[in-house]
Amino acid sequence: DRMSLRDNSITGAIPTQLGKLTAMTGALWLHSNAISSTIPTELRLLSKVTSLRIDHNKLHGKLPTQIGRMTKLSLLHLQNNSLCEDIPDQVATLSSSNPEQFSDKSNWNIDTGNAIGTLCCEAAPDAYSCAPTPPPSTLPTPSPTATHLPTTNPAHLPANPPTDLIYAT
């Protein structure tokens, strides 16, 4: 049971609808195309897939943590894309929790040709910004409420107020 669309000059994004192929138990191979998108989180729904090859494309951004839910994987190839940031723990756990599946190191290739460990904004500054989010230009104006605090007229204050009370003027 395999879907192989490799070497077909496919462009655009990986369709999120692939996540609906939940009965697929073999391989999903989309490698060696010109796919240019992030990796859709919907691929996590392919929990029975044993081989995922989306290498040699133009994928960018962070590797989704949800890929770690693909616990049947025995082959994961993501190399030669433009992926960045760190490999999420959920994904790294796949290789350590399934040592027999990934005993052949050629079955696990994520970082070759990617910018793993580099902030996305440094790896692809045209697509991602490292700038902090600017503060709002103006503070929001409080909306009027139905209840208002009474104002205190200093003429109505006692001549010798108790020392343990504070009056606002």
Coordinates of C-alpha atoms in Angstrom, one line a residue:
D1 CA 0.0 0.0 0.0
R2 CA 2.0 3.0 -1.3
M3 CA 1.4 6.4 -2.8
S4 CA 4.4 7.4 -4.8
L5 CA 4.3 10.8 -6.7
R6 CA 8.0 11.2 -6.7
D7 CA 9.9 12.9 -9.6
N8 CA 6.8 14.5 -11.1
S9 CA 7.7 18.2 -11.0
I10 CA 4.8 18.8 -8.6
T11 CA 4.5 22.4 -7.4
G12 CA 2.5 24.2 -4.8
A13 CA 1.6 23.0 -1.3
I14 CA 1.2 19.5 0.1
P15 CA -2.6 19.1 0.2
T16 CA -3.9 18.9 3.8
Q17 CA -6.5 16.4 2.4
L18 CA -3.7 13.8 2.4
G19 CA -4.4 13.5 6.1
K20 CA -7.8 11.9 5.3
L21 CA -6.0 8.8 3.9
T22 CA -6.0 7.3 7.4
A23 CA -6.2 3.7 6.1
M24 CA -2.9 4.0 4.2
T25 CA -0.4 1.6 5.8
G26 CA 2.6 1.7 3.5
A27 CA 4.5 4.6 2.1
L28 CA 3.8 8.2 1.1
W29 CA 6.5 9.4 -1.3
L30 CA 6.4 13.0 -2.6
H31 CA 10.1 13.4 -2.9
S32 CA 12.1 15.0 -5.7
N33 CA 9.4 17.5 -6.8
A34 CA 9.2 21.3 -6.4
I35 CA 6.6 21.4 -3.6
S36 CA 7.0 24.7 -1.7
S37 CA 5.0 24.9 1.5
T38 CA 5.2 24.1 5.1
I39 CA 4.6 20.5 6.2
P40 CA 0.9 20.2 7.0
T41 CA 0.1 19.1 10.5
E42 CA -2.7 16.9 9.0
L43 CA -0.1 14.4 8.1
R44 CA -0.2 13.3 11.7
L45 CA -3.4 11.5 10.9
L46 CA -1.5 9.0 8.8
S47 CA -0.6 7.1 11.9
K48 CA -0.2 3.8 10.0
V49 CA 2.2 5.0 7.3
T50 CA 5.6 3.3 7.6
S51 CA 7.6 5.4 5.2
L52 CA 7.4 9.2 4.6
R53 CA 9.6 10.8 2.0
I54 CA 9.1 14.5 1.3
D55 CA 12.8 15.2 0.8
H56 CA 14.3 17.2 -2.2
N57 CA 11.5 19.7 -2.4
K58 CA 11.2 23.4 -1.3
L59 CA 9.5 22.8 2.0
H60 CA 10.2 25.5 4.6
G61 CA 9.4 26.4 8.2
K62 CA 9.4 24.4 11.3
L63 CA 9.0 20.6 11.4
P64 CA 5.6 20.1 13.0
T65 CA 5.6 18.4 16.3
Q66 CA 2.5 16.4 15.1
I67 CA 4.8 14.3 12.9
G68 CA 5.8 12.6 16.1
R69 CA 2.3 11.0 16.2
M70 CA 3.3 8.9 13.1
T71 CA 4.6 6.1 15.4
K72 CA 4.7 3.4 12.7
L73 CA 7.4 5.2 10.7
S74 CA 10.5 3.2 9.9
L75 CA 11.7 5.6 7.3
L76 CA 11.7 9.4 7.5
H77 CA 13.4 11.5 4.8
L78 CA 13.1 15.3 4.9
Q79 CA 16.5 16.3 3.7
N80 CA 17.3 19.0 1.1
N81 CA 14.5 21.3 1.9
S82 CA 14.5 24.6 3.7
L83 CA 13.3 23.4 7.1
C84 CA 14.5 25.4 10.2
E85 CA 14.4 25.6 14.0
D86 CA 15.1 22.5 16.1
I87 CA 13.7 19.0 15.6
P88 CA 10.8 18.8 18.0
D89 CA 11.2 16.4 20.8
Q90 CA 8.1 14.5 19.7
V91 CA 9.7 13.8 16.3
A92 CA 13.2 13.0 17.8
T93 CA 11.5 10.5 20.1
L94 CA 10.5 8.5 17.0
S95 CA 14.1 7.5 16.4
S96 CA 14.9 6.8 20.0
S97 CA 11.7 4.9 20.8
N98 CA 11.9 2.7 17.7
P99 CA 15.6 1.9 17.6
E100 CA 15.0 -1.3 15.6
Q101 CA 13.1 0.7 12.9
F102 CA 15.8 3.3 12.7
S103 CA 18.8 1.1 13.2
D104 CA 19.8 1.7 9.6
K105 CA 20.8 5.4 9.8
S106 CA 19.9 5.9 6.1
N107 CA 16.2 5.5 7.2
W108 CA 16.4 8.7 9.2
N109 CA 17.5 11.8 7.3
I110 CA 16.1 15.1 8.5
D111 CA 18.9 17.7 8.9
T112 CA 21.0 17.2 5.7
G113 CA 20.6 20.2 3.5
N114 CA 18.2 22.0 5.9
A115 CA 18.8 24.7 8.4
I116 CA 17.9 22.6 11.5
G117 CA 19.0 24.4 14.6
T118 CA 18.8 27.8 13.0
L119 CA 16.0 30.2 13.6
C120 CA 13.7 30.4 10.6
C121 CA 14.1 34.2 10.4
E122 CA 17.9 33.7 10.1
A123 CA 17.6 30.8 7.6
A124 CA 15.0 32.5 5.4
P125 CA 14.9 36.2 6.3
D126 CA 12.7 37.0 3.3
A127 CA 9.9 34.7 4.6
Y128 CA 10.3 35.0 8.4
S129 CA 10.9 37.9 10.8
C130 CA 13.1 37.9 13.9
A131 CA 11.8 41.3 14.9
P132 CA 9.8 41.3 18.2
T133 CA 6.1 42.1 17.9
P134 CA 5.8 45.8 18.2
P135 CA 3.7 47.2 21.1
P136 CA 0.3 48.6 20.2
S137 CA 0.6 52.2 18.9
T138 CA -2.0 53.4 21.4
L139 CA -3.3 52.0 24.6
P140 CA -6.9 50.9 24.5
T141 CA -9.4 53.4 25.9
P142 CA -11.4 51.9 28.7
S143 CA -15.1 51.6 27.9
P144 CA -17.6 53.4 30.1
T145 CA -19.2 51.2 32.7
A146 CA -22.6 51.4 34.3
T147 CA -21.2 51.9 37.8
H148 CA -19.0 54.8 38.7
L149 CA -17.0 55.5 41.8
P150 CA -18.3 58.5 43.6
T151 CA -16.1 61.6 43.7
T152 CA -15.3 63.1 47.1
N153 CA -15.8 66.7 47.7
P154 CA -13.1 68.0 50.1
A155 CA -15.7 70.3 51.7
H156 CA -17.6 67.2 52.9
L157 CA -14.6 65.6 54.6
P158 CA -14.5 65.6 58.4
A159 CA -12.2 68.0 60.1
N160 CA -10.3 65.2 61.8
P161 CA -10.5 62.1 59.7
P162 CA -9.5 58.8 61.2
T163 CA -5.8 58.1 60.5
D164 CA -6.4 54.5 59.2
L165 CA -8.6 55.7 56.3
I166 CA -7.4 57.2 53.1
Y167 CA -9.5 59.7 51.2
A168 CA -9.1 60.4 47.5
T169 CA -9.6 64.0 46.5

